PDB file of C-alpha atoms in Angstrom:
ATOM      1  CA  UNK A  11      77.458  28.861 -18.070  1.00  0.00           C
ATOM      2  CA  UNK A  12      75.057  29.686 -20.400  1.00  0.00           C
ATOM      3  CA  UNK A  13      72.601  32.950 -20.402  1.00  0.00           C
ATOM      4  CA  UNK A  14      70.081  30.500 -20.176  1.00  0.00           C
ATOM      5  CA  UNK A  15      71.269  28.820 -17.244  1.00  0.00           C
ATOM      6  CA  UNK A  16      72.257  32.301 -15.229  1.00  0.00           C
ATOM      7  CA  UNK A  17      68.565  33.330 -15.476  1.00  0.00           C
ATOM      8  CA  UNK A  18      66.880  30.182 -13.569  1.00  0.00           C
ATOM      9  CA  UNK A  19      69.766  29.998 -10.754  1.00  0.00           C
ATOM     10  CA  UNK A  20      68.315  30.147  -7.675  1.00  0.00           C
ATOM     11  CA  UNK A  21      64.632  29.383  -8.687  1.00  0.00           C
ATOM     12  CA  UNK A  22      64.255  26.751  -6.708  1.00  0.00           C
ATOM     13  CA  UNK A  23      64.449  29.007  -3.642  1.00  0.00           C
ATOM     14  CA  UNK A  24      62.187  31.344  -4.763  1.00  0.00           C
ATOM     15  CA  UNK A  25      59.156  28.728  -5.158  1.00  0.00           C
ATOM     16  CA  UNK A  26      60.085  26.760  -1.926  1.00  0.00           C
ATOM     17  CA  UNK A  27      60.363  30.256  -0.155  1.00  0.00           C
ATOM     18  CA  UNK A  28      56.048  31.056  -1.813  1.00  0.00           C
ATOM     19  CA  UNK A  29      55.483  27.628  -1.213  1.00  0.00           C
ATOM     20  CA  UNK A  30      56.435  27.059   2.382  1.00  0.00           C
ATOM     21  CA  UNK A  31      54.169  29.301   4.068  1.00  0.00           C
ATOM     22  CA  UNK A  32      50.938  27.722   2.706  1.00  0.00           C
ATOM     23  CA  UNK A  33      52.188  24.665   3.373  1.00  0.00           C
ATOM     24  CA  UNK A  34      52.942  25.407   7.010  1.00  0.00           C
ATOM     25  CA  UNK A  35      49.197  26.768   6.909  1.00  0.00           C
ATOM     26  CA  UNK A  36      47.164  23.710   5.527  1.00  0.00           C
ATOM     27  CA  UNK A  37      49.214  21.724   8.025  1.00  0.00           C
ATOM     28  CA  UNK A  38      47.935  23.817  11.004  1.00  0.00           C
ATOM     29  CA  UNK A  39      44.661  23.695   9.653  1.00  0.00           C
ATOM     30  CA  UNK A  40      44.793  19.993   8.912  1.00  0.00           C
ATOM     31  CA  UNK A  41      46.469  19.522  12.978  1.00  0.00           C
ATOM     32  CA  UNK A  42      43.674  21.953  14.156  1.00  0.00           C
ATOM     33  CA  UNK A  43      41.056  20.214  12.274  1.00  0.00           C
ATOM     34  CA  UNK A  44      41.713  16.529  13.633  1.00  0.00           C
ATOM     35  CA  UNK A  45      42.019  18.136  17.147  1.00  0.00           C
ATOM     36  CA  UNK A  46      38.291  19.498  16.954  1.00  0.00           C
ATOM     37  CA  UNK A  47      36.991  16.723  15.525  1.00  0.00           C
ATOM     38  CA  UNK A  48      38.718  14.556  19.212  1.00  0.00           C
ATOM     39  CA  UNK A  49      36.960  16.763  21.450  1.00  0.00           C
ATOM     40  CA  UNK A  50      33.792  16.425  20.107  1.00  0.00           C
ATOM     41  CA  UNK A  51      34.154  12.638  20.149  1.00  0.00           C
ATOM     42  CA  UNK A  52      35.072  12.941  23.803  1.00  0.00           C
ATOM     43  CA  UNK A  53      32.432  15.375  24.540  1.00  0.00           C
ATOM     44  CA  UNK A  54      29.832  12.577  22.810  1.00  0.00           C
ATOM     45  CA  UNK A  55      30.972   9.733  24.431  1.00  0.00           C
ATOM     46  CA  UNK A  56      30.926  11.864  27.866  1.00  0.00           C
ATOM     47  CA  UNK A  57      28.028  12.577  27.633  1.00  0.00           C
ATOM     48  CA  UNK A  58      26.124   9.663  26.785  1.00  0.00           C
ATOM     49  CA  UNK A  59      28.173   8.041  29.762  1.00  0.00           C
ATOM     50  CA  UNK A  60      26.988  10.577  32.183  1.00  0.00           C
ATOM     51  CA  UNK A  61      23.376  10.155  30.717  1.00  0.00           C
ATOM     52  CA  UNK A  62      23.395   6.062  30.749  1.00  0.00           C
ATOM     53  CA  UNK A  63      25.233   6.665  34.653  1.00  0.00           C
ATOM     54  CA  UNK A  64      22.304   8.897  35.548  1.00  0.00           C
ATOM     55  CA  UNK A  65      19.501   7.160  34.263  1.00  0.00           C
ATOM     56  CA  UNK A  66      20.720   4.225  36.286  1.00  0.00           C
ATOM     57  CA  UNK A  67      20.275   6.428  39.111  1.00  0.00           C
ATOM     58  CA  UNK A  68      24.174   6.705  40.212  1.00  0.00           C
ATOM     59  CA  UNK A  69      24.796  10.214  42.587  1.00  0.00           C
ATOM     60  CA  UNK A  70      24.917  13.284  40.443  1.00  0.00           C
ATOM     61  CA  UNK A  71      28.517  14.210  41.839  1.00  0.00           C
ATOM     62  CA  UNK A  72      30.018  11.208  41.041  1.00  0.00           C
ATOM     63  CA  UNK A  73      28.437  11.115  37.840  1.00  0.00           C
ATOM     64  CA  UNK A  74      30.295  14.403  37.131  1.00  0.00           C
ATOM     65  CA  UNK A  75      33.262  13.195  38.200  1.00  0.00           C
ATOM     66  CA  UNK A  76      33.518  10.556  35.812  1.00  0.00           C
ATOM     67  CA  UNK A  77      32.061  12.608  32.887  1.00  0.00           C
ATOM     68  CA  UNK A  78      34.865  15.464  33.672  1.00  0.00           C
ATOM     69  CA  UNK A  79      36.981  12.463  33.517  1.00  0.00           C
ATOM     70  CA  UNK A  80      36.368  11.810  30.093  1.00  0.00           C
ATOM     71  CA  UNK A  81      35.841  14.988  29.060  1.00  0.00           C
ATOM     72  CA  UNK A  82      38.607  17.193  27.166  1.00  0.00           C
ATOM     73  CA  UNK A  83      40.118  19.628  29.389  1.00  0.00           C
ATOM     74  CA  UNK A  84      38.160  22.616  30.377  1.00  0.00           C
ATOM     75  CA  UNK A  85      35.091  21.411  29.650  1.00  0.00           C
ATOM     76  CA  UNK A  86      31.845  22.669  30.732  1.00  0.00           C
ATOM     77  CA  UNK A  87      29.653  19.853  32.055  1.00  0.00           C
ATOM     78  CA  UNK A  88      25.936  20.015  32.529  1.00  0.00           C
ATOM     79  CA  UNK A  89      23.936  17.503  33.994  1.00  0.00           C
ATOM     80  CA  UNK A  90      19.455  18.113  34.672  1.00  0.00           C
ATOM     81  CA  UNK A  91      17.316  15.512  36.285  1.00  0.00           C
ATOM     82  CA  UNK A  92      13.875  15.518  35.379  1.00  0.00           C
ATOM     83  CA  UNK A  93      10.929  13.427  36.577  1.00  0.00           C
ATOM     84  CA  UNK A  94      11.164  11.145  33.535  1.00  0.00           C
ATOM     85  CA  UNK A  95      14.341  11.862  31.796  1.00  0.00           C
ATOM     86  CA  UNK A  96      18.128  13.336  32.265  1.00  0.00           C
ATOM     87  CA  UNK A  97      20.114  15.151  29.923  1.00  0.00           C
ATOM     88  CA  UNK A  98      23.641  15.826  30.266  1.00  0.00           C
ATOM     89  CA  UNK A  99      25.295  18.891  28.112  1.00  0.00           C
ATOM     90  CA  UNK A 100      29.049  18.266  27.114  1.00  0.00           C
ATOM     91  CA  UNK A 101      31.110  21.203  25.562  1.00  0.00           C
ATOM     92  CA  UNK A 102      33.966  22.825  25.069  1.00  0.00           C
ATOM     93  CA  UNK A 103      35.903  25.656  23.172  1.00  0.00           C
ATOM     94  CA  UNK A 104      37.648  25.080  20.039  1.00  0.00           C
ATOM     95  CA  UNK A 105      41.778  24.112  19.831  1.00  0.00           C
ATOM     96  CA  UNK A 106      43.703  27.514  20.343  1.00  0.00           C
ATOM     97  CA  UNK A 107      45.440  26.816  16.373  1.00  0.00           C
ATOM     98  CA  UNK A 108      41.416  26.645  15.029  1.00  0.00           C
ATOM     99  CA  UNK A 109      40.140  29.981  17.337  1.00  0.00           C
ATOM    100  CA  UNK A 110      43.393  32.297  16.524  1.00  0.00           C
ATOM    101  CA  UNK A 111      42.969  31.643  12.684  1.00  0.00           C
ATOM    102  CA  UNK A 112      39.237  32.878  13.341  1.00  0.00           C
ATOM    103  CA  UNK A 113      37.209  29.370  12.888  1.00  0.00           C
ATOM    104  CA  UNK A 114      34.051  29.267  15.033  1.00  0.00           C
ATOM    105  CA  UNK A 115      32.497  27.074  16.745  1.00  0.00           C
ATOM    106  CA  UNK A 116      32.163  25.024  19.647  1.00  0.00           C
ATOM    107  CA  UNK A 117      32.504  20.489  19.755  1.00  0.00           C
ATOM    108  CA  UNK A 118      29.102  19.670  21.974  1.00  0.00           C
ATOM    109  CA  UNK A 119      27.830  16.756  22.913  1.00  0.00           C
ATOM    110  CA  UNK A 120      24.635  16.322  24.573  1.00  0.00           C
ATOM    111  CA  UNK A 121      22.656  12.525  25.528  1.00  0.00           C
ATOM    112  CA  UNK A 122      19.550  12.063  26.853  1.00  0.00           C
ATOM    113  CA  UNK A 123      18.165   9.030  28.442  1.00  0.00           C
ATOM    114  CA  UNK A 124      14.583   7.552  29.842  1.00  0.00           C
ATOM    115  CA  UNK A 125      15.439   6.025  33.249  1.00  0.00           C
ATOM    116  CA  UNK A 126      13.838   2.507  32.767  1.00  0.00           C
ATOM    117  CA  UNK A 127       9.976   2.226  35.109  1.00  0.00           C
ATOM    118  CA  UNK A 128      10.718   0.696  37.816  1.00  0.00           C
ATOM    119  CA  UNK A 129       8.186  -2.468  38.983  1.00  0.00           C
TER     120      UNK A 129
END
């Protein structure tokens, strides 16, 4: 072997063994990322069922039901009633990966809705 040779031997190791760790990071990141992203989509589209459910005038506890249904688990629901509106309140904490690597924040997703006069 050359000198040349003997020098670089076991380089390859050495990169993979700087390079691994960020990878691994950016990866949880990415995972944690697209995870967030799902439960606020579910806490949307939760809410704006709830809302549309309540506006037709459907009970409040089975509206809950089925907006805890689609709602990511844990969830904290929140439905009010007014004279000539409802609003329901859909949110939840951030995935456990996002929260222990510091990230704030919380998905939300809130609808309101204008029950239709009725004749």
């Amino acid at each position: 072997m050359t000198p040349a040779v003997r020098r670089e031997a076991g380089m390859v190791t050495a990169e993979i063994a700087v390079a691994l760790p960020a990878l691994v990071l950016v990866l949880t990141l990415g995972l944690g990322a697209v995870g967030a992203v799902t439960d606020h989509l579910r806490c949307v589209d939760a809410a704006r069922t709830g809302a549309r459910l309540l506006a037709r005038g459907e009970p409040v506890e089975e509206v809950r039901r089925e907006v805890a249904r689609q709602s990511p688990e844990g969830a904290r629901i929140a439905l009010a009633v007014g004279p000539g509106s409802v609003q329901v309140d859909v949110s939840t904490d951030l995935p456990t990966v996002l929260s222990a690597l510091g990230v704030r924040g919380r998905p939300r997703g809130v609808a309101h809705a204008v029950p239709e006069a009725a004749p």
